[in-house]
Coordinates of C-alpha atoms in Angstrom, one line a residue:
M25 CA 0.0 0.0 0.0
C26 CA 1.3 3.4 -0.9
E27 CA 0.2 6.9 0.2
E28 CA 1.6 10.2 -0.9
H29 CA 2.2 13.2 1.4
H30 CA 3.0 16.3 -0.5
S31 CA 5.2 18.8 1.5
G32 CA 6.1 22.3 0.6
I33 CA 8.6 24.3 2.6
G34 CA 6.5 27.5 2.3
R35 CA 3.7 25.9 4.4
R36 CA 5.9 24.8 7.3
A37 CA 7.6 26.7 10.1
V38 CA 11.4 26.9 10.3
F39 CA 12.6 26.3 13.8
L40 CA 15.9 25.9 15.7
T41 CA 17.1 22.6 17.1
G42 CA 19.4 24.3 19.5
A43 CA 21.8 25.0 16.6
A44 CA 21.4 25.3 12.9
A45 CA 18.1 26.3 11.4
A46 CA 15.9 23.3 10.5
L47 CA 12.5 22.5 9.1
T48 CA 10.1 19.8 10.3
L49 CA 7.5 18.5 7.8
G50 CA 4.2 16.8 8.5
S51 CA 4.2 13.3 10.0
V52 CA 4.1 10.1 8.0
S53 CA 1.7 7.8 9.8
F54 CA 1.1 4.0 9.8
A55 CA -1.8 2.1 11.1
S56 CA -1.5 0.2 14.3
A57 CA 0.5 -3.0 14.0
A58 CA -1.7 -5.0 16.3
G59 CA -2.0 -8.5 14.9
R60 CA -0.2 -7.5 11.7
D61 CA 2.3 -9.3 9.5
G62 CA 3.9 -8.3 6.3
Q63 CA 4.8 -4.8 5.2
E64 CA 3.4 -1.3 4.8
T65 CA 4.8 1.5 2.7
R66 CA 4.3 5.3 2.6
T67 CA 5.8 7.8 0.1
V68 CA 6.6 11.4 0.7
R69 CA 7.3 13.9 -2.0
G70 CA 8.3 17.5 -1.8
T71 CA 10.5 20.3 -3.2
L72 CA 13.1 22.4 -1.3
P73 CA 14.0 25.9 -2.6
P74 CA 17.4 27.5 -2.8
G75 CA 18.3 28.7 0.7
A76 CA 16.6 25.8 2.4
P77 CA 17.6 25.1 6.0
D78 CA 20.6 22.9 6.7
F79 CA 18.4 20.1 7.9
V80 CA 14.8 19.0 7.0
Y81 CA 13.1 16.5 9.3
V82 CA 10.4 14.1 8.2
P83 CA 8.6 12.6 11.3
V84 CA 7.6 8.9 10.9
D85 CA 5.1 7.6 13.4
V86 CA 6.2 4.0 14.0
P87 CA 3.6 1.7 15.7
D88 CA 4.4 -1.2 18.0
G89 CA 5.4 -4.5 16.5
V90 CA 7.8 -3.3 13.8
R91 CA 10.7 -5.6 13.0
E92 CA 12.5 -3.5 10.4
I93 CA 12.3 0.0 9.0
K94 CA 13.6 0.6 5.4
V95 CA 14.0 4.0 3.7
A96 CA 14.7 4.7 0.1
Y97 CA 15.0 8.2 -1.5
S98 CA 15.7 9.9 -4.7
Y99 CA 15.9 13.5 -6.0
D100 CA 16.3 15.4 -9.2
R101 CA 19.7 16.4 -10.6
P102 CA 19.1 19.1 -13.2
T103 CA 21.9 20.3 -15.5
V104 CA 23.1 23.7 -14.3
P105 CA 25.4 26.3 -15.9
A106 CA 29.1 26.2 -15.1
G107 CA 29.8 27.8 -11.7
T108 CA 26.3 27.1 -10.4
T109 CA 25.6 24.6 -7.7
G110 CA 23.5 21.6 -8.6
N111 CA 21.5 19.4 -6.2
A112 CA 23.0 17.2 -3.5
L113 CA 20.9 15.8 -0.7
D114 CA 22.2 13.8 2.3
I115 CA 20.1 11.5 4.5
G116 CA 20.1 9.9 7.9
I117 CA 17.7 8.9 10.7
F118 CA 17.0 9.5 14.4
D119 CA 14.8 7.1 16.5
E120 CA 12.0 7.7 19.0
R121 CA 14.4 9.2 21.5
G122 CA 14.4 12.5 19.5
I123 CA 16.4 14.9 17.4
E124 CA 17.8 17.0 20.2
L125 CA 21.3 18.3 19.5
G126 CA 23.8 15.9 21.1
G127 CA 20.9 13.7 22.3
R128 CA 20.6 9.9 22.2
G129 CA 18.3 9.5 19.2
F130 CA 21.0 9.1 16.4
R131 CA 20.7 5.9 14.5
G132 CA 22.6 6.5 11.4
W133 CA 23.9 8.7 8.5
S134 CA 25.0 7.9 5.0
G135 CA 25.2 11.4 3.6
G136 CA 24.9 11.1 -0.2
A137 CA 26.6 7.8 -0.4
R138 CA 23.5 5.6 -0.5
T139 CA 20.0 5.7 -2.0
E140 CA 18.4 3.4 0.7
F141 CA 19.0 1.9 4.1
F142 CA 17.4 -0.4 6.7
L143 CA 17.6 -0.9 10.4
R144 CA 16.6 -3.8 12.6
A145 CA 17.7 -5.4 15.9
D146 CA 20.4 -7.7 14.4
D147 CA 21.6 -5.8 11.4
A148 CA 21.7 -2.4 9.6
T149 CA 23.0 -0.9 6.4
P150 CA 26.6 0.3 6.8
G151 CA 26.5 3.8 8.4
Y152 CA 23.5 2.9 10.5
L153 CA 23.2 1.3 14.0
P154 CA 21.5 -2.1 14.5
G155 CA 18.9 -2.1 17.3
P156 CA 15.2 -2.4 18.1
V157 CA 12.7 -0.5 16.0
R158 CA 10.7 0.8 18.9
E159 CA 7.3 2.5 18.9
G160 CA 7.3 6.3 18.7
T161 CA 8.1 9.1 16.4
W162 CA 11.2 8.6 14.3
H163 CA 12.7 11.3 12.1
I164 CA 14.3 11.0 8.7
V165 CA 16.8 13.8 8.4
L166 CA 17.5 15.4 5.0
G167 CA 20.6 17.5 4.5
P168 CA 20.3 19.7 1.4
Y169 CA 24.0 20.1 0.9
T170 CA 23.5 22.2 -2.3
V171 CA 20.3 23.2 -4.1
A172 CA 20.0 24.2 -7.7
P173 CA 18.3 27.5 -8.7
R174 CA 15.1 25.8 -9.7
G175 CA 14.9 23.9 -6.4
L176 CA 15.4 20.3 -5.3
S177 CA 12.5 17.8 -5.7
Y178 CA 12.7 14.6 -3.6
E179 CA 10.8 11.4 -3.0
I180 CA 11.1 9.3 0.1
T181 CA 9.7 5.8 0.5
V182 CA 9.3 4.3 4.0
T183 CA 8.6 0.6 4.4
L184 CA 7.9 -1.0 7.8
T185 CA 8.1 -4.8 8.2
Y186 CA 6.1 -6.2 11.0
G187 CA 7.0 -9.3 13.1
E188 CA 9.1 -10.4 16.0
P189 CA 12.3 -8.5 16.4
G190 CA 15.6 -10.4 16.0
E191 CA 18.2 -10.6 18.7
T192 CA 19.9 -7.3 19.4
V193 CA 23.6 -7.4 18.5
R194 CA 26.1 -6.8 21.3
P195 CA 29.0 -4.7 19.9
V196 CA 32.6 -6.0 20.1
Y197 CA 35.3 -3.4 19.8
P198 CA 39.0 -3.6 18.9
P199 CA 41.6 -3.7 21.8
E200 CA 43.3 -0.5 23.0
R201 CA 46.7 -2.1 22.9
A202 CA 48.8 -3.8 20.2
T203 CA 52.2 -5.4 20.6
G204 CA 54.7 -2.5 20.5
R205 CA 58.4 -1.9 20.8
G206 CA 58.4 0.1 24.0
R207 CA 59.3 3.8 23.6
A208 CA 59.7 4.1 19.8
W209 CA 58.5 5.8 16.7
Y210 CA 55.1 4.5 15.5
R211 CA 53.5 5.2 12.1
G212 CA 49.8 5.8 11.7
D213 CA 47.1 7.1 9.4
C214 CA 44.4 9.0 11.4
H215 CA 42.0 9.9 8.7
L216 CA 40.4 7.0 6.8
H217 CA 37.0 6.1 5.4
S218 CA 35.4 2.7 4.9
W219 CA 32.0 1.7 3.4
Y220 CA 30.5 2.6 6.8
S221 CA 30.4 6.1 5.4
D222 CA 31.3 7.2 1.9
G223 CA 34.3 5.0 1.3
R224 CA 34.4 1.8 -0.8
R225 CA 36.7 -0.4 1.2
T226 CA 35.9 -2.8 4.0
P227 CA 37.7 -2.6 7.3
A228 CA 39.5 -5.8 6.4
E229 CA 40.7 -4.3 3.1
I230 CA 41.8 -1.1 4.9
A231 CA 43.7 -3.1 7.5
A232 CA 45.5 -5.0 4.9
L233 CA 46.5 -1.8 3.1
A234 CA 47.7 -0.3 6.4
R235 CA 49.9 -3.2 7.1
A236 CA 51.4 -3.1 3.6
A237 CA 52.1 0.6 4.1
G238 CA 54.1 -0.1 7.2
L239 CA 51.6 1.4 9.6
D240 CA 51.4 0.5 13.3
F241 CA 48.0 2.3 14.0
I242 CA 45.0 3.8 12.2
N243 CA 41.9 5.8 13.3
S244 CA 38.4 5.0 12.1
S245 CA 36.9 8.4 11.0
E246 CA 33.6 7.9 9.2
H247 CA 31.6 11.0 8.3
N248 CA 29.0 11.8 11.0
T249 CA 28.6 8.2 12.3
H250 CA 30.2 5.9 14.7
S251 CA 28.6 2.8 13.1
A252 CA 32.0 1.4 12.2
H253 CA 33.3 1.2 15.7
A254 CA 32.0 -2.3 16.2
Q255 CA 33.3 -3.5 12.9
W256 CA 37.0 -3.3 13.5
A257 CA 37.7 -6.0 16.1
E258 CA 38.6 -8.7 13.5
A259 CA 40.7 -6.4 11.4
A260 CA 42.8 -5.2 14.3
G261 CA 45.6 -7.4 15.7
D262 CA 48.8 -7.6 17.7
D263 CA 50.5 -5.8 14.9
L264 CA 47.9 -3.1 14.2
L265 CA 46.2 -0.8 16.7
V266 CA 42.8 0.5 15.6
L267 CA 41.7 3.8 17.2
L268 CA 38.0 4.7 17.0
G269 CA 36.6 8.1 16.1
E270 CA 34.5 10.1 13.7
E271 CA 35.0 12.8 11.1
V272 CA 32.5 15.4 12.4
T273 CA 31.4 17.0 9.1
T274 CA 29.7 20.3 9.7
R275 CA 28.8 23.0 7.1
N276 CA 31.7 25.1 8.4
G277 CA 34.5 22.6 8.4
H278 CA 35.4 19.0 9.4
V279 CA 37.0 17.8 12.6
V280 CA 38.5 14.4 13.2
A281 CA 37.6 13.0 16.7
L282 CA 40.7 10.9 17.2
G283 CA 40.7 7.9 19.5
T284 CA 37.4 8.4 21.4
D285 CA 35.8 5.8 23.6
P286 CA 34.0 3.0 21.7
G287 CA 30.4 4.0 20.8
T288 CA 31.0 7.7 21.1
F289 CA 28.8 9.8 18.7
V290 CA 29.6 13.4 18.1
D291 CA 26.9 15.6 16.7
W292 CA 27.5 17.8 13.6
R293 CA 24.4 19.8 13.2
Y294 CA 25.7 23.3 13.8
R295 CA 27.6 26.1 12.2
A296 CA 30.3 28.4 13.6
R297 CA 27.7 31.2 14.2
D298 CA 25.8 28.9 16.5
N299 CA 28.5 28.9 19.1
R300 CA 28.2 25.1 19.7
F301 CA 31.6 23.7 18.6
G302 CA 33.3 24.2 22.0
R303 CA 30.6 22.0 23.6
F304 CA 31.3 19.1 21.3
A305 CA 35.1 19.6 21.4
R306 CA 34.8 19.1 25.1
Q307 CA 32.7 16.0 24.6
I308 CA 35.4 14.6 22.4
R309 CA 38.0 15.1 25.1
R310 CA 35.7 13.7 27.8
A311 CA 35.4 10.6 25.7
G312 CA 39.2 10.3 25.6
G313 CA 39.7 11.7 22.1
L314 CA 41.7 14.4 20.4
V315 CA 40.2 17.3 18.6
V316 CA 41.9 17.7 15.1
P317 CA 40.5 20.1 12.5
A318 CA 40.8 18.4 9.2
H319 CA 42.0 19.9 5.8
P320 CA 41.3 23.4 7.1
H321 CA 41.8 25.1 3.7
A322 CA 40.1 22.5 1.5
T323 CA 38.1 24.0 -1.3
C324 CA 35.0 21.7 -1.2
I325 CA 31.8 23.3 -0.1
G326 CA 31.6 23.2 3.7
C327 CA 35.2 22.0 4.1
N328 CA 37.0 25.2 4.9
W329 CA 37.6 25.5 8.7
K330 CA 35.7 28.4 10.3
F331 CA 35.7 27.5 14.0
G332 CA 39.1 28.8 15.0
F333 CA 41.9 26.7 16.6
G334 CA 41.2 27.5 20.3
E335 CA 39.9 24.0 20.9
A336 CA 42.3 22.1 18.7
D337 CA 44.7 19.4 20.1
A338 CA 46.4 19.2 16.7
V339 CA 45.6 20.3 13.2
E340 CA 45.7 18.2 10.0
V341 CA 48.1 20.1 7.9
W342 CA 48.7 17.4 5.2
N343 CA 45.7 15.7 3.8
G344 CA 46.2 13.1 1.1
P345 CA 48.2 13.9 -2.0
W346 CA 49.9 17.4 -1.5
T347 CA 47.9 20.2 -3.1
P348 CA 47.9 24.0 -3.0
D349 CA 45.4 24.0 0.0
D350 CA 47.9 21.9 2.0
E351 CA 50.6 24.5 1.2
V352 CA 48.2 27.2 2.6
A353 CA 47.5 25.0 5.6
L354 CA 51.2 24.7 6.3
A355 CA 51.7 28.4 6.1
D356 CA 48.7 29.0 8.3
W357 CA 50.0 26.5 10.9
D358 CA 53.4 28.2 10.9
A359 CA 51.7 31.5 11.6
L360 CA 50.0 29.9 14.6
L361 CA 53.5 28.8 15.8
V362 CA 54.8 32.4 15.4
A363 CA 51.8 33.7 17.4
S364 CA 52.4 31.2 20.2
V365 CA 56.0 32.2 20.7
R366 CA 55.1 35.9 20.5
Q367 CA 52.4 35.4 23.1
G368 CA 54.7 33.4 25.3
R369 CA 57.3 36.2 25.3
E370 CA 54.6 38.8 26.1
G371 CA 53.4 36.6 28.9
R372 CA 49.8 36.3 27.7
G373 CA 49.6 32.6 26.9
G374 CA 46.5 31.4 25.0
R375 CA 46.1 29.6 21.7
G376 CA 45.6 31.3 18.4
G377 CA 44.4 34.6 20.0
R378 CA 41.8 32.9 22.2
G379 CA 41.5 34.4 25.7
G380 CA 39.3 34.5 28.7
R381 CA 38.2 31.7 31.0
E382 CA 37.1 29.3 28.2
G383 CA 40.5 29.7 26.5
R384 CA 42.3 29.0 29.8
E385 CA 40.2 25.9 30.4
A386 CA 41.0 24.6 26.9
K387 CA 44.7 25.2 27.5
D388 CA 44.5 23.4 30.9
E389 CA 43.0 20.4 29.2
R390 CA 46.1 20.1 27.1
D391 CA 48.5 20.1 30.0
G392 CA 49.3 23.8 29.5
R393 CA 50.9 23.5 26.1
D394 CA 50.5 26.8 24.2
W395 CA 51.1 25.7 20.6
I396 CA 49.2 23.4 18.2
P397 CA 51.1 20.4 16.7
A398 CA 50.7 19.4 13.0
M399 CA 49.7 16.0 11.8
G400 CA 48.7 14.3 8.5
G401 CA 46.2 11.8 7.2
S402 CA 45.5 10.1 3.9
D403 CA 41.7 10.7 3.9
A404 CA 41.6 7.6 1.7
H405 CA 38.2 6.5 0.5
R406 CA 38.7 4.2 -2.4
D407 CA 41.1 3.2 -5.2
P408 CA 43.4 4.8 -6.1
D409 CA 43.6 6.6 -2.7
V410 CA 46.7 5.4 -0.9
V411 CA 46.4 4.4 2.7
G412 CA 49.4 5.8 4.6
H413 CA 50.0 8.7 2.2
P414 CA 50.8 10.7 4.2
Q415 CA 51.4 9.1 7.6
T416 CA 52.0 10.6 11.0
V417 CA 55.1 9.2 12.8
V418 CA 54.8 9.5 16.6
L419 CA 57.2 9.0 19.4
A420 CA 55.2 7.1 22.0
D421 CA 55.9 5.1 25.1
D422 CA 54.1 2.1 23.6
L423 CA 51.6 1.0 21.0
T424 CA 48.5 1.9 23.0
R425 CA 45.6 4.3 22.4
R426 CA 46.7 6.6 25.3
A427 CA 50.4 6.5 24.4
I428 CA 49.8 7.4 20.8
Q429 CA 47.5 10.2 21.7
D430 CA 50.0 11.5 24.3
G431 CA 52.6 11.7 21.6
I432 CA 50.4 13.5 19.1
R433 CA 49.1 15.9 21.7
A434 CA 52.7 16.7 22.8
G435 CA 53.8 17.2 19.2
R436 CA 56.4 14.5 19.3
S437 CA 55.8 13.6 15.7
Y438 CA 56.6 14.3 12.0
I439 CA 54.6 13.7 8.8
A440 CA 56.1 11.5 6.0
E441 CA 54.9 10.6 2.6
S442 CA 55.5 6.9 3.1
Q443 CA 57.2 4.3 5.3
H444 CA 60.4 4.7 3.3
V445 CA 61.1 8.2 4.7
S446 CA 62.6 8.4 8.2
L447 CA 63.9 11.4 10.1
A448 CA 65.8 12.1 13.2
F449 CA 65.6 15.8 14.2
T450 CA 67.5 17.2 17.2
A451 CA 68.9 20.4 18.7
S452 CA 71.8 20.6 21.1
G453 CA 73.6 23.2 23.1
G454 CA 77.2 23.6 24.1
H455 CA 76.9 22.0 27.5
G456 CA 75.1 18.7 26.8
E457 CA 71.6 20.2 26.4
H458 CA 69.5 18.2 24.0
A459 CA 65.9 18.3 22.7
G460 CA 63.9 16.5 20.0
I461 CA 60.8 17.1 18.0
G462 CA 58.1 18.8 20.1
E463 CA 60.5 19.6 22.9
R464 CA 62.2 22.7 24.2
L465 CA 66.0 23.2 24.3
R466 CA 66.4 25.3 27.4
V467 CA 69.5 27.5 26.7
D468 CA 70.3 31.2 27.1
N469 CA 69.6 33.4 24.1
D470 CA 73.2 33.7 23.0
T471 CA 74.2 30.1 23.5
P472 CA 75.2 28.4 20.2
V473 CA 72.7 25.8 19.1
T474 CA 73.3 23.0 16.6
V475 CA 70.3 21.8 14.7
R476 CA 70.7 18.3 13.1
L477 CA 68.5 16.4 10.7
E478 CA 69.3 12.8 9.7
V479 CA 67.4 11.6 6.7
T480 CA 66.8 8.2 4.9
G481 CA 64.6 7.4 2.0
A482 CA 64.5 10.8 0.3
P483 CA 66.7 10.8 -2.9
R484 CA 67.5 14.2 -4.2
C485 CA 65.3 16.0 -1.7
T486 CA 66.2 19.3 -0.2
V487 CA 66.2 20.1 3.5
R488 CA 64.8 23.4 4.7
F489 CA 65.0 24.8 8.2
V490 CA 62.1 27.1 9.0
T491 CA 61.9 29.4 12.1
D492 CA 59.7 32.1 13.4
Q493 CA 61.6 34.4 11.1
G494 CA 60.8 32.2 8.1
L495 CA 63.1 30.0 5.9
L496 CA 66.6 30.5 7.1
H497 CA 68.6 27.5 5.7
T498 CA 68.3 25.4 2.6
S499 CA 70.6 22.5 1.9
A500 CA 71.9 21.1 -1.4
P501 CA 69.9 18.1 -2.7
L502 CA 70.5 14.9 -0.9
P503 CA 72.3 12.1 -2.9
V504 CA 70.4 9.5 -4.9
S505 CA 70.8 7.1 -2.0
G506 CA 68.3 9.3 -0.2
A507 CA 70.4 9.4 3.0
G508 CA 72.2 12.3 4.5
V509 CA 72.8 14.6 7.5
V510 CA 72.2 18.3 7.4
E511 CA 73.4 20.6 10.3
W512 CA 72.7 24.3 10.9
R513 CA 73.9 26.6 13.7
T514 CA 71.8 29.3 15.3
T515 CA 70.9 30.8 18.7
A516 CA 67.6 31.1 20.7
S517 CA 67.7 34.9 20.1
Y518 CA 67.8 34.4 16.4
A519 CA 65.2 31.5 16.2
A520 CA 62.5 30.9 18.8
Y521 CA 61.8 27.5 17.1
V522 CA 63.1 25.4 14.3
R523 CA 61.2 22.9 12.2
A524 CA 62.5 20.9 9.3
E525 CA 61.0 20.4 5.8
L526 CA 62.1 17.8 3.3
R527 CA 61.1 18.8 -0.2
H528 CA 61.2 17.0 -3.6
E529 CA 62.7 18.7 -6.6
T530 CA 60.5 21.2 -8.3
A531 CA 60.3 22.8 -11.7
A532 CA 61.5 26.3 -12.1
G533 CA 59.4 28.8 -10.2
P534 CA 58.9 30.4 -6.9
L535 CA 57.0 27.6 -5.2
P536 CA 58.9 24.8 -3.3
G537 CA 58.6 21.2 -4.2
V538 CA 56.1 18.8 -2.8
P539 CA 57.1 17.6 0.7
A540 CA 58.5 14.2 1.4
A541 CA 58.2 15.0 5.1
F542 CA 58.1 17.8 7.7
T543 CA 58.4 17.9 11.4
N544 CA 56.8 19.6 14.3
P545 CA 59.1 22.3 15.8
I546 CA 61.8 22.2 18.4
F547 CA 61.6 25.3 20.6
L548 CA 64.8 27.1 21.7
G549 CA 65.4 29.2 24.8
H550 CA 63.6 29.6 28.1
R551 CA 60.0 30.6 28.1

């Protein structure tokens, strides 16, 4: 049986869900399921105009006795002139516990990756959470990502299957420890997508590629869903640590929640102007995770980071194959380093210009560190995306969730294009003082300092030493063997920090070559 419910945005009230503007349409109702077997179907059609709210909710009144709910949808994709946005419509669902921002009702999200999904107690479409289909008002959520000038016409079909529910699945999560080498450098990829969001690879396929790339750890980071958390136990192992997280994909930028507690869901339904990001950044940290703004200067719609860096534990400076927006992200991050040493010398503290009680609390949550480390991730979705390009190489006490996070948070890391590139970056004073990546060499301002970079796996690459004054030293190309040592001498009065870049050869022109690797800084002098 099929019924139509025609919905027009002009006849409905726009309201606020505690954050971004949203629209709720009329309810889709089903008859009581008492004594029923079989299925019932309802269809909803409507049109959204340009400028539609970020989220449109379609309430579905689910009776008792439902075993499975299935949703299919479609929408028109008209041809539009060059430079004009076409139609793109995302979809997800909340159960009878409601659509409150940060509430418990979330049951799944597939964005624009799927045209249909189902949920029941023992199974669900990837991106969605298995569990009982309980009586009450559920909400299908539509996300009009872009709307063409003539509007976006959609059709949603909801099918309820009646009967006894199956047995609810008990989730099993991967362990928080793998067999490590004690205090050592561990390689990881913290930004990956499987078919549990918009990727095309299974967790097992990703794990195999991670092992082939020489990785010790990875982070599950599906768009706006934690449905993959319970799917990684078999793919993990003694040789591969799997951290659990989410890529929180808002309309004003994406943030990787890195290594949260299993089953943690982080809401995404807000913009920078809603002043909600701090709340969810704190939720990520309460769940044991790190807050990492992703690809902050990416050019895709909604990807550019607009929340500031006051809550960041690290920032993803290198995302996938190196592009101009990564070069901008590197320069922007370096400017944050300059600001941090300037603020430290002026005695103000803070992060990226953020002040007041909230800024102090954010800094306290990071053990008082007043700078933001860089990291990288492949953001791999499907072939030919390369898992482990780039990879973050972390000095950690062991191969555990907490130890890896501690190393990333402290900035004891560098980013490399592959397992073949290895760096050893140090600074030393004249009386035995020594510091490594992410540390501070405590010497007087006029004490001579020797900066040393040992490299393997980077044939004909050039070493660049960058400080708060900019690029101050460039080496000759390394030999074809890819191995070499480059030293440079300076003082703390001349360089408040030094970081190293390893660049490939480039064609003639003002821009440097693509990086093979770069490090977090070593700070020089007393605070």
